[in-house]
Amino acid sequence: GENVEQHPSTLSVQEGDSAVIKCTYSDSASNYFPWYKQELGKRPQLIIDIRSNVGEKKDQRIAVTLNKTAKHFSLHITETQPEDSAVYFCAANAGGAQKLVFGQGTRLTINP
Amino acid sequence: DTAVSQTPKYLVTQMGNDKSIKCEQNLGHDTMYWYKQDSKKFLKIMFSYNNKELIINETVPNRFSPKSPDKAHLNLHINSLELGDSAVYFCASSPYHGFNYGYTFGSGTRLTVV
């Protein structure tokens, strides 16, 4: 079945710098890759997603890139702000199984 | 007007008890899910229902029994609770089965078994 690996598990950056989180997936049939942000004690919330027919997608300070050949995708956050501090999850749909498989999460801390 | 609502938000109970968690979505979505988030924050799917029909049943102990009375509701009943069941349980919904859209998660139920 689908396996999603996410790195790093923790990331600390200075406010204003960029943060990059990387994920790899195993199922070549996966074609949908969302990213979720989970603040402390809150629910995971969808922040951006990308489908396999697109290589890159941007939404203000957030961008996601996808390399289907290498089976990896990344989240890029520019000009980080304290409110970006949270746990971020990547996910991939599991081929024909109609479910999302999540990475292990990255705890991002923005230092003022 | 909450899109996906879960009750209760917190549940503290003793080992061996039986408990239920309820979930309701007002988004008109066809598909609903239960995910378990353990102490290390890992999110793992448990069950998926599409329009009241069980679609996915991961390797979950049969002490866990989901029920979907209609496509807007998905409940989770847990028998004979064990310490290892302590976790946050999230309900989620998505628009269509077979299409790829992001989930909308409920606010979670923190279950603590003592």
Coordinates of C-alpha atoms in Angstrom, one line a residue:
Chain A
G1 CA 0.0 0.0 0.0
E2 CA 0.9 3.7 -0.1
N3 CA 3.6 4.9 2.2
V4 CA 4.4 8.6 2.7
E5 CA 7.6 9.7 4.3
Q6 CA 8.0 13.3 5.6
H7 CA 11.2 15.2 6.6
P8 CA 12.3 16.8 8.7
S9 CA 10.3 15.9 11.8
T10 CA 11.1 19.3 13.4
L11 CA 12.2 22.6 11.8
S12 CA 13.1 25.8 13.4
V13 CA 13.6 29.0 11.3
Q14 CA 14.0 32.7 12.0
E15 CA 11.0 34.9 11.2
G16 CA 11.2 36.2 7.7
D17 CA 13.2 33.2 6.4
S18 CA 11.9 30.4 4.3
A19 CA 10.9 26.9 5.4
V20 CA 10.9 23.8 3.2
I21 CA 9.3 20.4 4.1
K22 CA 9.7 17.4 1.9
C23 CA 7.7 14.2 1.3
T24 CA 8.1 11.1 -0.7
Y25 CA 5.4 8.6 -1.7
S26 CA 5.6 5.0 -2.9
D27 CA 2.4 4.5 -5.0
S28 CA 2.9 5.5 -8.5
A29 CA -0.8 5.7 -9.0
S30 CA -1.2 8.5 -6.5
N31 CA -2.3 11.7 -8.2
Y32 CA -3.5 14.0 -5.4
F33 CA -1.2 15.6 -2.8
P34 CA -2.7 17.9 -0.1
W35 CA -0.9 19.7 2.7
Y36 CA -2.5 20.3 6.1
K37 CA -1.6 22.7 9.0
Q38 CA -2.5 21.7 12.5
E39 CA -2.2 24.3 15.2
L40 CA -1.9 23.2 18.8
G41 CA -5.1 21.6 20.0
K42 CA -6.9 22.3 16.7
R43 CA -8.0 20.3 13.7
P44 CA -5.9 19.7 10.6
Q45 CA -6.8 22.3 8.0
L46 CA -6.1 22.1 4.3
I47 CA -3.7 24.8 3.2
I48 CA -2.8 23.9 -0.4
D49 CA -3.0 20.9 -2.7
I50 CA -1.6 19.8 -6.0
R51 CA -2.7 17.2 -8.6
S52 CA -0.3 15.1 -10.7
N53 CA -1.0 17.0 -13.9
V54 CA 0.7 20.1 -12.3
G55 CA 4.3 20.6 -11.3
E56 CA 3.9 23.6 -9.1
K57 CA 1.2 25.6 -7.4
K58 CA 1.4 28.9 -5.4
D59 CA -0.9 30.6 -3.0
Q60 CA 0.6 33.9 -1.6
R61 CA 3.5 32.8 0.7
I62 CA 2.9 29.1 0.2
A63 CA 4.0 26.9 -2.7
V64 CA 4.0 23.2 -3.4
T65 CA 6.1 21.4 -6.0
L66 CA 5.7 17.9 -7.3
N67 CA 8.2 15.6 -9.0
K68 CA 6.3 12.6 -10.3
T69 CA 9.3 10.8 -11.6
A70 CA 11.1 11.0 -8.3
K71 CA 7.8 10.6 -6.4
H72 CA 8.4 13.5 -4.1
F73 CA 6.7 16.8 -3.3
S74 CA 7.6 19.7 -1.2
L75 CA 6.0 22.6 0.7
H76 CA 7.7 26.0 0.6
I77 CA 6.8 28.8 3.0
T78 CA 8.4 32.2 2.3
E79 CA 8.7 35.2 4.6
T80 CA 7.7 33.1 7.6
Q81 CA 5.7 34.6 10.4
P82 CA 5.0 33.5 14.0
E83 CA 1.5 32.4 13.1
D84 CA 3.1 29.8 10.7
S85 CA 4.2 27.9 13.7
A86 CA 2.3 24.6 13.7
V87 CA 2.6 20.9 12.7
Y88 CA 2.4 20.4 8.9
F89 CA 1.3 17.2 7.3
C90 CA 1.7 16.1 3.7
A91 CA -0.6 13.4 2.3
A92 CA -1.1 11.4 -0.8
N93 CA -4.2 9.5 -2.0
A94 CA -3.7 5.8 -2.0
G95 CA -4.2 4.8 -5.6
G96 CA -7.4 2.9 -5.9
A97 CA -8.1 2.8 -2.2
Q98 CA -9.8 6.2 -2.0
K99 CA -8.1 7.3 1.1
L100 CA -5.5 9.8 2.1
V101 CA -2.3 8.5 3.7
F102 CA -0.5 11.1 5.8
G103 CA 3.2 11.7 6.5
Q104 CA 4.5 11.7 10.0
G105 CA 4.2 15.5 10.4
T106 CA 6.7 18.3 10.7
R107 CA 6.7 20.6 13.7
L108 CA 7.6 24.1 12.4
T109 CA 8.7 26.7 14.9
I110 CA 9.2 30.3 13.8
N111 CA 11.6 32.2 16.1
P112 CA 11.0 36.0 16.4
Chain B
D1 CA -22.2 27.2 11.6
T2 CA -19.7 24.3 12.0
A3 CA -19.1 22.2 8.9
V4 CA -18.0 19.0 10.6
S5 CA -18.9 18.7 14.3
Q6 CA -17.9 16.0 16.7
T7 CA -19.2 15.3 20.2
P8 CA -17.9 15.0 22.8
K9 CA -14.7 17.1 22.6
Y10 CA -13.2 15.3 25.6
L11 CA -13.8 11.9 26.9
V12 CA -12.2 10.4 30.0
T13 CA -13.2 6.9 30.9
Q14 CA -12.0 3.8 32.7
M15 CA -10.7 0.7 31.1
G16 CA -13.3 -1.8 30.1
N17 CA -16.0 0.8 29.5
D18 CA -18.0 1.3 26.3
K19 CA -18.2 4.7 24.7
S20 CA -19.4 6.4 21.6
I21 CA -18.3 9.4 19.6
K22 CA -20.7 11.2 17.2
C23 CA -19.9 13.2 14.0
E24 CA -22.2 15.2 11.8
Q25 CA -21.4 17.2 8.6
N26 CA -23.5 19.9 7.0
L27 CA -21.5 20.2 3.8
G28 CA -23.5 17.8 1.7
H29 CA -20.5 15.6 1.3
D30 CA -20.9 11.9 0.3
T31 CA -17.9 10.4 2.1
M32 CA -17.0 10.4 5.8
Y33 CA -13.9 9.1 7.6
W34 CA -12.6 8.3 11.1
Y35 CA -8.9 8.9 11.7
K36 CA -6.9 8.2 14.8
Q37 CA -4.1 10.6 15.9
D38 CA -1.7 9.1 18.4
S39 CA 0.5 10.8 20.9
K40 CA 3.2 11.3 18.2
K41 CA 0.7 13.1 16.0
F42 CA 0.5 10.4 13.4
L43 CA -2.8 10.4 11.5
K44 CA -4.0 6.9 10.5
I45 CA -7.3 6.1 8.8
M46 CA -9.7 3.7 10.5
F47 CA -12.9 3.7 8.5
S48 CA -14.5 5.3 5.5
Y49 CA -18.2 5.4 4.6
N50 CA -19.6 6.6 1.3
N51 CA -23.3 7.4 1.4
K52 CA -23.9 5.1 4.4
E53 CA -21.9 2.2 2.9
L54 CA -18.7 1.0 4.5
I55 CA -15.9 1.4 2.0
I56 CA -12.7 1.2 4.0
N57 CA -12.1 -0.9 7.2
E58 CA -8.4 -0.8 8.1
T59 CA -6.9 -3.3 10.5
V60 CA -8.8 -2.0 13.5
P61 CA -9.8 -4.2 16.4
N62 CA -13.4 -5.3 16.2
R63 CA -14.0 -3.5 19.5
F64 CA -14.4 -0.5 17.2
S65 CA -17.7 -0.4 15.3
P66 CA -18.7 2.5 13.1
K67 CA -22.2 3.3 12.1
S68 CA -23.6 5.7 9.5
P69 CA -27.4 6.2 9.8
D70 CA -27.3 8.6 6.9
K71 CA -24.7 10.3 4.8
A72 CA -24.4 13.3 7.1
H73 CA -23.7 11.3 10.2
L74 CA -20.9 8.9 11.2
N75 CA -20.6 7.5 14.7
L76 CA -17.9 5.4 16.3
H77 CA -18.7 3.0 19.2
I78 CA -15.8 1.5 21.1
N79 CA -16.3 -1.6 23.4
S80 CA -14.1 -2.7 26.2
L81 CA -11.8 0.3 26.1
E82 CA -8.1 -0.2 26.6
L83 CA -5.3 2.1 27.7
G84 CA -3.9 2.0 24.1
D85 CA -7.1 3.5 22.7
S86 CA -6.1 6.8 24.3
A87 CA -5.7 9.2 21.3
V88 CA -7.5 12.0 19.5
Y89 CA -10.1 10.7 17.1
F90 CA -10.9 12.9 14.1
C91 CA -14.0 12.7 11.9
A92 CA -13.6 14.0 8.3
S93 CA -15.6 14.4 5.2
S94 CA -14.9 14.9 1.5
P95 CA -17.3 15.7 -1.4
Y96 CA -17.2 12.6 -3.5
H97 CA -16.0 9.0 -3.3
G98 CA -13.6 8.2 -6.0
F99 CA -12.5 11.8 -6.6
N100 CA -9.7 13.5 -4.9
Y101 CA -10.5 16.4 -2.8
G102 CA -9.1 17.6 0.5
Y103 CA -10.9 16.5 3.7
T104 CA -12.7 18.8 6.1
F105 CA -11.9 17.6 9.6
G106 CA -14.0 17.9 12.7
S107 CA -12.5 19.4 15.8
G108 CA -11.5 16.0 17.3
T109 CA -12.4 14.0 20.3
R110 CA -9.6 13.5 22.9
L111 CA -10.2 10.1 24.4
T112 CA -8.3 9.3 27.6
V113 CA -8.6 5.8 29.1
V114 CA -7.5 5.5 32.7

